[in-house]
JSON list of C-alpha atoms in Angstrom, two decimals:
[
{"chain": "N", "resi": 1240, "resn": "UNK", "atom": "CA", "xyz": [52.42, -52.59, 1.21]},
{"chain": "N", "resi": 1241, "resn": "UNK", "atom": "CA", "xyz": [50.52, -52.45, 4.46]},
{"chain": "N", "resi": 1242, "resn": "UNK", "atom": "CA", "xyz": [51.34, -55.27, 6.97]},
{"chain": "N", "resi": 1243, "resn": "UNK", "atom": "CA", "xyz": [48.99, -56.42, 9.84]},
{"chain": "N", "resi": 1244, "resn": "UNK", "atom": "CA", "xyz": [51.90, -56.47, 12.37]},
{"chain": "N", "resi": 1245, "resn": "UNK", "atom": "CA", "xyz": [53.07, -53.20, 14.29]},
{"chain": "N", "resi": 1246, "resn": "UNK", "atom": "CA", "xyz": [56.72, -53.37, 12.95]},
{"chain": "N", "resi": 1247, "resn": "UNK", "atom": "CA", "xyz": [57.61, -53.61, 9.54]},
{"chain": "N", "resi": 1248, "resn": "UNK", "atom": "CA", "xyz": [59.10, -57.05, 8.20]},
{"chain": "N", "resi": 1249, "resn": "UNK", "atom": "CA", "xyz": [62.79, -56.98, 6.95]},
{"chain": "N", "resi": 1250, "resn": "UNK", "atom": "CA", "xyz": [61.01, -57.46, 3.08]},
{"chain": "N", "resi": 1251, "resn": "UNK", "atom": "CA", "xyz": [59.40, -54.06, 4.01]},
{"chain": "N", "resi": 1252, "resn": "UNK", "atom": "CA", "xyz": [62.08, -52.26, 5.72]},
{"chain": "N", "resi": 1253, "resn": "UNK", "atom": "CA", "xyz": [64.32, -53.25, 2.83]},
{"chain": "N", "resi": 1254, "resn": "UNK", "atom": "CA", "xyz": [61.63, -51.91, 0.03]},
{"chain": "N", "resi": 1255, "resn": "UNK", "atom": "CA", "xyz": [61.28, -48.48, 2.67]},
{"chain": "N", "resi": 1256, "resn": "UNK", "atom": "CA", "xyz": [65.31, -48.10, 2.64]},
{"chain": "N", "resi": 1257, "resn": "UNK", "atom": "CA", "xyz": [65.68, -48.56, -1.16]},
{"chain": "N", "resi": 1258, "resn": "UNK", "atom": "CA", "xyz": [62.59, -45.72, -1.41]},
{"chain": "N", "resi": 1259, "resn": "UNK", "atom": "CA", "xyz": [65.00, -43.62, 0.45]},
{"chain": "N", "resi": 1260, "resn": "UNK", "atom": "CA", "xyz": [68.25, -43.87, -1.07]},
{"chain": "N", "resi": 1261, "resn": "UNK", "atom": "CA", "xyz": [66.82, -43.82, -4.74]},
{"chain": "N", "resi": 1262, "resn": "UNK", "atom": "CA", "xyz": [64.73, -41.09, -4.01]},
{"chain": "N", "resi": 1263, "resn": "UNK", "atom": "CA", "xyz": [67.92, -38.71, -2.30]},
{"chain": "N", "resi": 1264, "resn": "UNK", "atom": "CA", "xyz": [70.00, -39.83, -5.29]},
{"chain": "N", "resi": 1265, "resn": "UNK", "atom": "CA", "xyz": [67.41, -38.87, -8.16]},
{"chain": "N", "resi": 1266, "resn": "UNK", "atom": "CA", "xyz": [66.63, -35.90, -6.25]},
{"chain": "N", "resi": 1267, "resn": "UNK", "atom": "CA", "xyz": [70.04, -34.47, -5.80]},
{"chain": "N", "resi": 1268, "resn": "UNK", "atom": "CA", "xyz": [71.05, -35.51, -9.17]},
{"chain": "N", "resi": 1269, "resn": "UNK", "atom": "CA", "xyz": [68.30, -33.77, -11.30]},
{"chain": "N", "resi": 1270, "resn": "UNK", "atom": "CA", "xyz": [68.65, -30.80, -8.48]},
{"chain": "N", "resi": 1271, "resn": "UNK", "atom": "CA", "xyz": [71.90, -30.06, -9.36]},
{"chain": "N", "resi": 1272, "resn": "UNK", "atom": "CA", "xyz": [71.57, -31.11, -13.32]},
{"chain": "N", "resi": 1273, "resn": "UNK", "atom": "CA", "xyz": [68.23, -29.09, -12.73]},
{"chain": "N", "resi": 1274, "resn": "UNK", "atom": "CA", "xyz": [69.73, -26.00, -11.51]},
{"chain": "N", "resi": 1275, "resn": "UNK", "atom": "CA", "xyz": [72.79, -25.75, -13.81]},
{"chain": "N", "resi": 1276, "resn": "UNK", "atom": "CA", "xyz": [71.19, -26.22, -17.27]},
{"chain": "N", "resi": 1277, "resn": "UNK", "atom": "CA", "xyz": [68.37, -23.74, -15.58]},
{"chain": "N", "resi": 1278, "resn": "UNK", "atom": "CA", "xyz": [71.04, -21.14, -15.18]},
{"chain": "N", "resi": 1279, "resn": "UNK", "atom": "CA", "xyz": [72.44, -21.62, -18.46]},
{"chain": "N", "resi": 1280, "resn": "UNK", "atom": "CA", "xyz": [69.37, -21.39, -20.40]},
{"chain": "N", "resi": 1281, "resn": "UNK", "atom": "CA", "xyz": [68.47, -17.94, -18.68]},
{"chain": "N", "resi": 1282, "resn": "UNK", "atom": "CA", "xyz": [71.71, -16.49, -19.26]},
{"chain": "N", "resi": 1283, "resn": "UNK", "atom": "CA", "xyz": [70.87, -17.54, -22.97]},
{"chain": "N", "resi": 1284, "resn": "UNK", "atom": "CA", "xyz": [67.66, -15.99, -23.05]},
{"chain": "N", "resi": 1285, "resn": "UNK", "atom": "CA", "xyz": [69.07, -12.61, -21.64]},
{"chain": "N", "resi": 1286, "resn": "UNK", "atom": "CA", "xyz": [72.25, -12.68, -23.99]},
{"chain": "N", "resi": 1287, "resn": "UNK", "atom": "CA", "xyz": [70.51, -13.60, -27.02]},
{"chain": "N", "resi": 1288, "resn": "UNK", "atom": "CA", "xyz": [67.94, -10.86, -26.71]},
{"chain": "N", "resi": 1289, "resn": "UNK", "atom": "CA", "xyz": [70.39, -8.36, -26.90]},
{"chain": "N", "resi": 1290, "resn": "UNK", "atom": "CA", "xyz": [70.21, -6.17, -30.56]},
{"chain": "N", "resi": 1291, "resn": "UNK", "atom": "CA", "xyz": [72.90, -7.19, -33.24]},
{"chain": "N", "resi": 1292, "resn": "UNK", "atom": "CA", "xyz": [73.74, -10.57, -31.00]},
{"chain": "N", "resi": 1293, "resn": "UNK", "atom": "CA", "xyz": [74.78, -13.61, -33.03]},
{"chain": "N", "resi": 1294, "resn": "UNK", "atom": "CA", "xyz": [72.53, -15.60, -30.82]},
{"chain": "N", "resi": 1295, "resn": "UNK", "atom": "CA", "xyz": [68.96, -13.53, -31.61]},
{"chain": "N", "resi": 1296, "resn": "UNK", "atom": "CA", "xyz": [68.27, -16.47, -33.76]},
{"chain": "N", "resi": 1297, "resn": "UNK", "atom": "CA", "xyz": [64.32, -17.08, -34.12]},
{"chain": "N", "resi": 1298, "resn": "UNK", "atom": "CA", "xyz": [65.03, -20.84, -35.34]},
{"chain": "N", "resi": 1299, "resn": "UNK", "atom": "CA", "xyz": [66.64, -21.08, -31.59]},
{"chain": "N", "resi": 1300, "resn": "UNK", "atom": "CA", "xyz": [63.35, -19.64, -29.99]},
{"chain": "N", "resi": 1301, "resn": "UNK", "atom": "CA", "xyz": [60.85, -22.56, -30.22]},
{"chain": "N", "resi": 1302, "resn": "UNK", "atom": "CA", "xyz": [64.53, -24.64, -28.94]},
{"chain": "N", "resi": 1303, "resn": "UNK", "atom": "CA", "xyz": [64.85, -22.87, -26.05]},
{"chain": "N", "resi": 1304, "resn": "UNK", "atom": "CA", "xyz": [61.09, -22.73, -25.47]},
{"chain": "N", "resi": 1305, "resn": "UNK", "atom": "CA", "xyz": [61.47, -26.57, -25.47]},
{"chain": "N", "resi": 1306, "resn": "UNK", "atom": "CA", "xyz": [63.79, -26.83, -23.42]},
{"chain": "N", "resi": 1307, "resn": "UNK", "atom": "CA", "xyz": [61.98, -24.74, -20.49]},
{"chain": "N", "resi": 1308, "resn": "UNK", "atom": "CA", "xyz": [59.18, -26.88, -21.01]},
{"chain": "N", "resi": 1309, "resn": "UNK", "atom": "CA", "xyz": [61.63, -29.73, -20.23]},
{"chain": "N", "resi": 1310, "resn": "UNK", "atom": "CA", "xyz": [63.08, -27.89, -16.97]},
{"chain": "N", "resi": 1311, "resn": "UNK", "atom": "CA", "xyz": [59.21, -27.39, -15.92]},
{"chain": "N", "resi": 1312, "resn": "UNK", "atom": "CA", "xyz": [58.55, -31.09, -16.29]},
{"chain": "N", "resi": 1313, "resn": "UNK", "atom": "CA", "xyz": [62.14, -31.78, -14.54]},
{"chain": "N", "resi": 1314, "resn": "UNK", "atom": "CA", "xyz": [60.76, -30.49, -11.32]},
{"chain": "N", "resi": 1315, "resn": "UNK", "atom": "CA", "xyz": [57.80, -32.20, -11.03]},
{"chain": "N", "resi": 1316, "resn": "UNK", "atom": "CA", "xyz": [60.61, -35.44, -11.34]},
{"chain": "N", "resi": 1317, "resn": "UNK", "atom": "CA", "xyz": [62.17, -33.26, -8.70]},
{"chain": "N", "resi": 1318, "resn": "UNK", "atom": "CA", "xyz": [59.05, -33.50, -6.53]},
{"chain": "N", "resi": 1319, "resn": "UNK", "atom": "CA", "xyz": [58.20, -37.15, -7.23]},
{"chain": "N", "resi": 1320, "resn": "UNK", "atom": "CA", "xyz": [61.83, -38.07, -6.44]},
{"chain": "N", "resi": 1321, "resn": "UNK", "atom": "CA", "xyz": [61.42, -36.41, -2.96]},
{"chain": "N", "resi": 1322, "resn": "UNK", "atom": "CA", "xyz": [58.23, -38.22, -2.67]},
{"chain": "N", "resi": 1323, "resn": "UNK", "atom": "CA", "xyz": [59.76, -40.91, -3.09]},
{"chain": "N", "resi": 1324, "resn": "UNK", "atom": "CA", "xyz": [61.80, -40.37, 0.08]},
{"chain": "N", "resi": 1325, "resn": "UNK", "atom": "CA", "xyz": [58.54, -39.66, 1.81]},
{"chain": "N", "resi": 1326, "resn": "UNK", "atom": "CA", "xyz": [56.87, -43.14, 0.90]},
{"chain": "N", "resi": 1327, "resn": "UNK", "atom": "CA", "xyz": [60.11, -45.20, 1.91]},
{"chain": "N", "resi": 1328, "resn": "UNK", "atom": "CA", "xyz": [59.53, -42.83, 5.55]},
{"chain": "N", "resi": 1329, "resn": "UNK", "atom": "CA", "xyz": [55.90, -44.23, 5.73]},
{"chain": "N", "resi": 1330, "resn": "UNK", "atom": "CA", "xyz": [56.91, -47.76, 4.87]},
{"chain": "N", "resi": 1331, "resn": "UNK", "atom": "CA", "xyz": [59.11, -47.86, 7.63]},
{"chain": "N", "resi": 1332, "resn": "UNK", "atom": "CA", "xyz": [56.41, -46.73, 9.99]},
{"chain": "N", "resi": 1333, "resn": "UNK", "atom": "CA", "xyz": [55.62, -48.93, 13.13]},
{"chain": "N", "resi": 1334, "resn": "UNK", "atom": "CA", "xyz": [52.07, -47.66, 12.97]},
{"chain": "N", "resi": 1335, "resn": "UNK", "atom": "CA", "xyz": [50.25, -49.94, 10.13]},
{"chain": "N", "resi": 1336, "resn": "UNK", "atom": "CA", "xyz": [47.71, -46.85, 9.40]},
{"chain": "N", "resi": 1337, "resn": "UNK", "atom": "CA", "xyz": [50.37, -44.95, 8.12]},
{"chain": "N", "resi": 1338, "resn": "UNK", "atom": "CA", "xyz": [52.06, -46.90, 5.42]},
{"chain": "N", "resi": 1339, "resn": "UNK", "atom": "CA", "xyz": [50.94, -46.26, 1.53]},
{"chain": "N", "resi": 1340, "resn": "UNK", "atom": "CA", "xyz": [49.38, -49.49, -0.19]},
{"chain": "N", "resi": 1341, "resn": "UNK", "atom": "CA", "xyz": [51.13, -51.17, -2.59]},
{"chain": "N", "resi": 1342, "resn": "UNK", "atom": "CA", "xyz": [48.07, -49.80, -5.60]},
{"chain": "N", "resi": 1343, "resn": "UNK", "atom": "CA", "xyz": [49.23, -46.19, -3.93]},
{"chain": "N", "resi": 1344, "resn": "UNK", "atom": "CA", "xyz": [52.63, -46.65, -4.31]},
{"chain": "N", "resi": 1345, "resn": "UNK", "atom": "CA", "xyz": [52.72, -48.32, -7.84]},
{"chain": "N", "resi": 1346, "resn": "UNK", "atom": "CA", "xyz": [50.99, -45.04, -9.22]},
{"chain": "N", "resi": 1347, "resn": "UNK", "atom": "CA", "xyz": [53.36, -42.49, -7.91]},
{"chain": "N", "resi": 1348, "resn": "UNK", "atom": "CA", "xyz": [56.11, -45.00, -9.88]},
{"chain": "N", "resi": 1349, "resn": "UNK", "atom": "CA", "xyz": [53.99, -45.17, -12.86]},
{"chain": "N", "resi": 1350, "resn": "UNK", "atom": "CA", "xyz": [53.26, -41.28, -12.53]},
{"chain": "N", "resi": 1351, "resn": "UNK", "atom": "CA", "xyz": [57.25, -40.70, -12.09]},
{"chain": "N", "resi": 1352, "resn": "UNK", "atom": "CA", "xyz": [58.05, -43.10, -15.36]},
{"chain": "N", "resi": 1353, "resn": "UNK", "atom": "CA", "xyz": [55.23, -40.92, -17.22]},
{"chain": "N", "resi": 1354, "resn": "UNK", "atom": "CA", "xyz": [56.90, -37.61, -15.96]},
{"chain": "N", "resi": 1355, "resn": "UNK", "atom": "CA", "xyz": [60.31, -38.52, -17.13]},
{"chain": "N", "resi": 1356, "resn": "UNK", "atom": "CA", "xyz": [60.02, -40.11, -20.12]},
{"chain": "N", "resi": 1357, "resn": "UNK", "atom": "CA", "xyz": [57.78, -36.92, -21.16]},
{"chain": "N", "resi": 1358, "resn": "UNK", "atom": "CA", "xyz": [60.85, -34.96, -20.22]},
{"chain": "N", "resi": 1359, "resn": "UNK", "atom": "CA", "xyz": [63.07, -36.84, -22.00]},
{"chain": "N", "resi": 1360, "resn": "UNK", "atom": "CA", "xyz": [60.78, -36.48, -25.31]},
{"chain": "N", "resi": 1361, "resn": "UNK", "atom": "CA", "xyz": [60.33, -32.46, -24.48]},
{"chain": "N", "resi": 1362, "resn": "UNK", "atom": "CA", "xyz": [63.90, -32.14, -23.88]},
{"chain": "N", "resi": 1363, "resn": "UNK", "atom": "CA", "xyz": [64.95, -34.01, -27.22]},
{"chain": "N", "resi": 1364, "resn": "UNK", "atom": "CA", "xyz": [63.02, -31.90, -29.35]},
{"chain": "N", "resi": 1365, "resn": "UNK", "atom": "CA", "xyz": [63.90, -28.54, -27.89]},
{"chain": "N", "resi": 1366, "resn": "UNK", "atom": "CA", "xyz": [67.63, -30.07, -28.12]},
{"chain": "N", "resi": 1367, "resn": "UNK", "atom": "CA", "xyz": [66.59, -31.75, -31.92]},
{"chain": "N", "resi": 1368, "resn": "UNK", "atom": "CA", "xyz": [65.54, -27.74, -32.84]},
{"chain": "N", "resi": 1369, "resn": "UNK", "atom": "CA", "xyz": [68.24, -26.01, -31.36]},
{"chain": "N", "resi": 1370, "resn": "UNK", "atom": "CA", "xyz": [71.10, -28.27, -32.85]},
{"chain": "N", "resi": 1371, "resn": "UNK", "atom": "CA", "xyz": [69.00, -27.99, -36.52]},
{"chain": "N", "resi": 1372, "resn": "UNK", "atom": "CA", "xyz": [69.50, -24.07, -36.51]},
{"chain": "N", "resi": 1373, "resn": "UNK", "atom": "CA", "xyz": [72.95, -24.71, -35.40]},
{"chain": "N", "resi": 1374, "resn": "UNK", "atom": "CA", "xyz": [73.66, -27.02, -38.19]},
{"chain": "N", "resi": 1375, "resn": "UNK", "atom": "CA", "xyz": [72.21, -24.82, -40.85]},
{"chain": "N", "resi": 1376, "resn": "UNK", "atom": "CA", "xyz": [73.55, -21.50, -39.93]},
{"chain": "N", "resi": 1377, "resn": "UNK", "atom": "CA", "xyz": [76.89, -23.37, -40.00]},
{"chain": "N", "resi": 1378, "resn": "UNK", "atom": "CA", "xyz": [76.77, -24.96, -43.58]},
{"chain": "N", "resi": 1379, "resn": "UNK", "atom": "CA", "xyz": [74.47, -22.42, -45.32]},
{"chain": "N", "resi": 1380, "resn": "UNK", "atom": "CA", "xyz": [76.80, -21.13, -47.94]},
{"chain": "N", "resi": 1381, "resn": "UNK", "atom": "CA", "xyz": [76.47, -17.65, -46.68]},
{"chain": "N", "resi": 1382, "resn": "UNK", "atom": "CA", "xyz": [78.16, -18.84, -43.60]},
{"chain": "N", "resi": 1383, "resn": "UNK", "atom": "CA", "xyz": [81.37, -19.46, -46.04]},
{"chain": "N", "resi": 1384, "resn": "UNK", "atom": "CA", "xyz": [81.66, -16.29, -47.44]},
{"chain": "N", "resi": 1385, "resn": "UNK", "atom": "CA", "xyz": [80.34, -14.10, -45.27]},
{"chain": "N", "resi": 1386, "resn": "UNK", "atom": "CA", "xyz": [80.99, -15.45, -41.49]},
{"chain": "N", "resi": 1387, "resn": "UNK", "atom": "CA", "xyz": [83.53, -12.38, -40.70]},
{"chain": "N", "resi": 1388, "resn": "UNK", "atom": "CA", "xyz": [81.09, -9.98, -41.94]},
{"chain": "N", "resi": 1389, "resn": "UNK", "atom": "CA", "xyz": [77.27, -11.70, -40.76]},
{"chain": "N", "resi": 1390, "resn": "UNK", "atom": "CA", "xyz": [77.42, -12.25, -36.71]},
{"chain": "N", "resi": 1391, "resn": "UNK", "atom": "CA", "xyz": [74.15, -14.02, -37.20]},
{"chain": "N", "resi": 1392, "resn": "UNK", "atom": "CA", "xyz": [76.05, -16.85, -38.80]},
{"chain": "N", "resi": 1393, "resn": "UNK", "atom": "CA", "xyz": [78.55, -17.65, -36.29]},
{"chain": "N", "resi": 1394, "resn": "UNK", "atom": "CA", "xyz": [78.01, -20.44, -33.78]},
{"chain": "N", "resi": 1395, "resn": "UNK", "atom": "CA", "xyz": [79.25, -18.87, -30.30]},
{"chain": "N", "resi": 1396, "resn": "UNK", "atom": "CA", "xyz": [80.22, -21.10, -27.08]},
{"chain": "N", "resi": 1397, "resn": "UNK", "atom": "CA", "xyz": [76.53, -19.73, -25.43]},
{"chain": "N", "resi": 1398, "resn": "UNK", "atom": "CA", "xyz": [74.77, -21.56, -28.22]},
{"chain": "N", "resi": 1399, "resn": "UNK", "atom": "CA", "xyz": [77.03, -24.48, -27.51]},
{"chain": "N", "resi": 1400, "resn": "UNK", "atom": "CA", "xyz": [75.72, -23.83, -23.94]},
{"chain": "N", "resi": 1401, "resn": "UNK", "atom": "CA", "xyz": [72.23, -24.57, -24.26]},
{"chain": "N", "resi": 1402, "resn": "UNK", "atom": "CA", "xyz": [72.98, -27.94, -26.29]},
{"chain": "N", "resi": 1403, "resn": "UNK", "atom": "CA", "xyz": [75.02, -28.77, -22.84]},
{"chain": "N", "resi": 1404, "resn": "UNK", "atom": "CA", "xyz": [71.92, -27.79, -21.04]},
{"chain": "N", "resi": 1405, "resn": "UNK", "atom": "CA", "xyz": [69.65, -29.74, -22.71]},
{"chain": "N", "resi": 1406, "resn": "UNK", "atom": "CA", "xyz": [72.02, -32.73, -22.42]},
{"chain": "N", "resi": 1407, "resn": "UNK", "atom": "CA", "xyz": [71.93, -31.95, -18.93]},
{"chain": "N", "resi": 1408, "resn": "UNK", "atom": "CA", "xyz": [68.39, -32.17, -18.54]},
{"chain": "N", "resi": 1409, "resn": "UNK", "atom": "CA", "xyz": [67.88, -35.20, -20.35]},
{"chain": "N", "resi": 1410, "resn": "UNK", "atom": "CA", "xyz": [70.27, -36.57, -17.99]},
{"chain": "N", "resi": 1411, "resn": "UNK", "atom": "CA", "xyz": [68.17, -35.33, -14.92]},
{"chain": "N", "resi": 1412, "resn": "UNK", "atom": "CA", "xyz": [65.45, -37.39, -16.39]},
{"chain": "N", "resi": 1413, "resn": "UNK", "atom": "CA", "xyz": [67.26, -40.26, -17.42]},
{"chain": "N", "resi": 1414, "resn": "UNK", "atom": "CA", "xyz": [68.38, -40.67, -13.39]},
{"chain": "N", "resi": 1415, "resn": "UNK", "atom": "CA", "xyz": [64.77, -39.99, -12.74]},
{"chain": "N", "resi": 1416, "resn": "UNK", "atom": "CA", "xyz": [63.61, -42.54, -15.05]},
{"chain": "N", "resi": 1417, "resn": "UNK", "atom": "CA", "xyz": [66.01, -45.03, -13.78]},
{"chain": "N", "resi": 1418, "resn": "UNK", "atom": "CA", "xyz": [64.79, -44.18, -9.92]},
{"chain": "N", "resi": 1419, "resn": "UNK", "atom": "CA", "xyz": [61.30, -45.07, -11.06]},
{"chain": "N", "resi": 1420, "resn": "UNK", "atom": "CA", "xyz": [62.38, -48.25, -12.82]},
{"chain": "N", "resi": 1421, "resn": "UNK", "atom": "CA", "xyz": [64.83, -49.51, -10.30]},
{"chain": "N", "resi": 1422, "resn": "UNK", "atom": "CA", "xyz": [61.75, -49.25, -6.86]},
{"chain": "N", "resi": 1423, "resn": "UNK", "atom": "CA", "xyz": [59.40, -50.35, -9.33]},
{"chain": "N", "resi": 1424, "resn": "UNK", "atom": "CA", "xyz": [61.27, -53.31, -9.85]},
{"chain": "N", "resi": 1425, "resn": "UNK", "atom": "CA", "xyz": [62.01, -54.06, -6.63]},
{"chain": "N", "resi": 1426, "resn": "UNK", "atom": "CA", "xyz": [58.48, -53.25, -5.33]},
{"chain": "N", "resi": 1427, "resn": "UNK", "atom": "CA", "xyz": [57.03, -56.07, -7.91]},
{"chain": "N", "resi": 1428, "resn": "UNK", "atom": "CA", "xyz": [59.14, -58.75, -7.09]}
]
């Protein structure tokens, strides 16, 4: 990545402005997906621990555990999206000291692929067990009989909640994932 000149070439600047704007749009994007499906899966953990809720399920538990372990992982994307905004900034540098190799560079892409794709597979699972305990509270045949009298068989809209968060956060990762892909691409041509 580093040139011997003092100003960038127009191959360089354009590599440093594509860092940039794919970085700000994968960060704001898994910010905001970040932040809502963070919110929804604490207001699930403090409604469902209430006694005699429908939603203190312990099939949901290791679900929900998943699926913090896929909002930790979604902010180191978070970070590696900003730093992606950082390296486009040193590429752009008139001072040749201060731009990132190219070897530099193609790790923090490789480390941001790793990072999201492991999100994605947290994420799935915690989404994969919460969606299984859904699906068998609603066709066990106690569920039939006895939904107006059991409240731990009935499905409320919080537990359709945290599936919507963990769609949410797969889609963080996704965006993430196709950041990574997209400056990696254009950072090997």
């Amino acid at each position: 990545m580093s040139q011997n000149s003092e100003t960038p070439s127009s191959n360089l600047r354009v590599i440093a402005q594509n860092f940039r704007l794919a970085g700000w749009i994968s960060f704001w994007i898994q910010l905001v997906l970040g932040v809502i499906s963070g919110i929804i899966v604490l207001l699930f953990a403090i409604f469902s621990q209430r006694s005699g809720s429908p939603n203190n399920n312990p099939g949901t538990g290791f679900g929900v555990f998943l699926a913090i372990c896929g909002l930790v992982v979604l902010g180191a994307g978070i970070y590696l999206a900003y730093r992606y905004t950082r390296i486009g900034k040193q590429l752009d540098s008139s001072n040749p000291t201060n731009r990132p190799r190219k070897l530099e560079t193609l790790q923090v892409l490789r480390l941001g692929l790793w990072v999201n794709l492991a999100g994605i597979l947290v994420t799935l699972l915690g989404a994969q067990a919460i969606v299984g305990t859904l699906v068998a509270r609603s066709i066990s045949p106690q569920a039939v009989t006895t939904q107006l009298f059991d409240p731990t068989r009935i499905i409320s809209g919080l537990d359709m909640l945290v599936v919507q968060a963990n769609i949410n956060t797969v889609s963080a990762h996704f965006s993430g994932l196709v950041a990574s892909l997209f400056l990696l691409n254009r950072i090997t041509k």
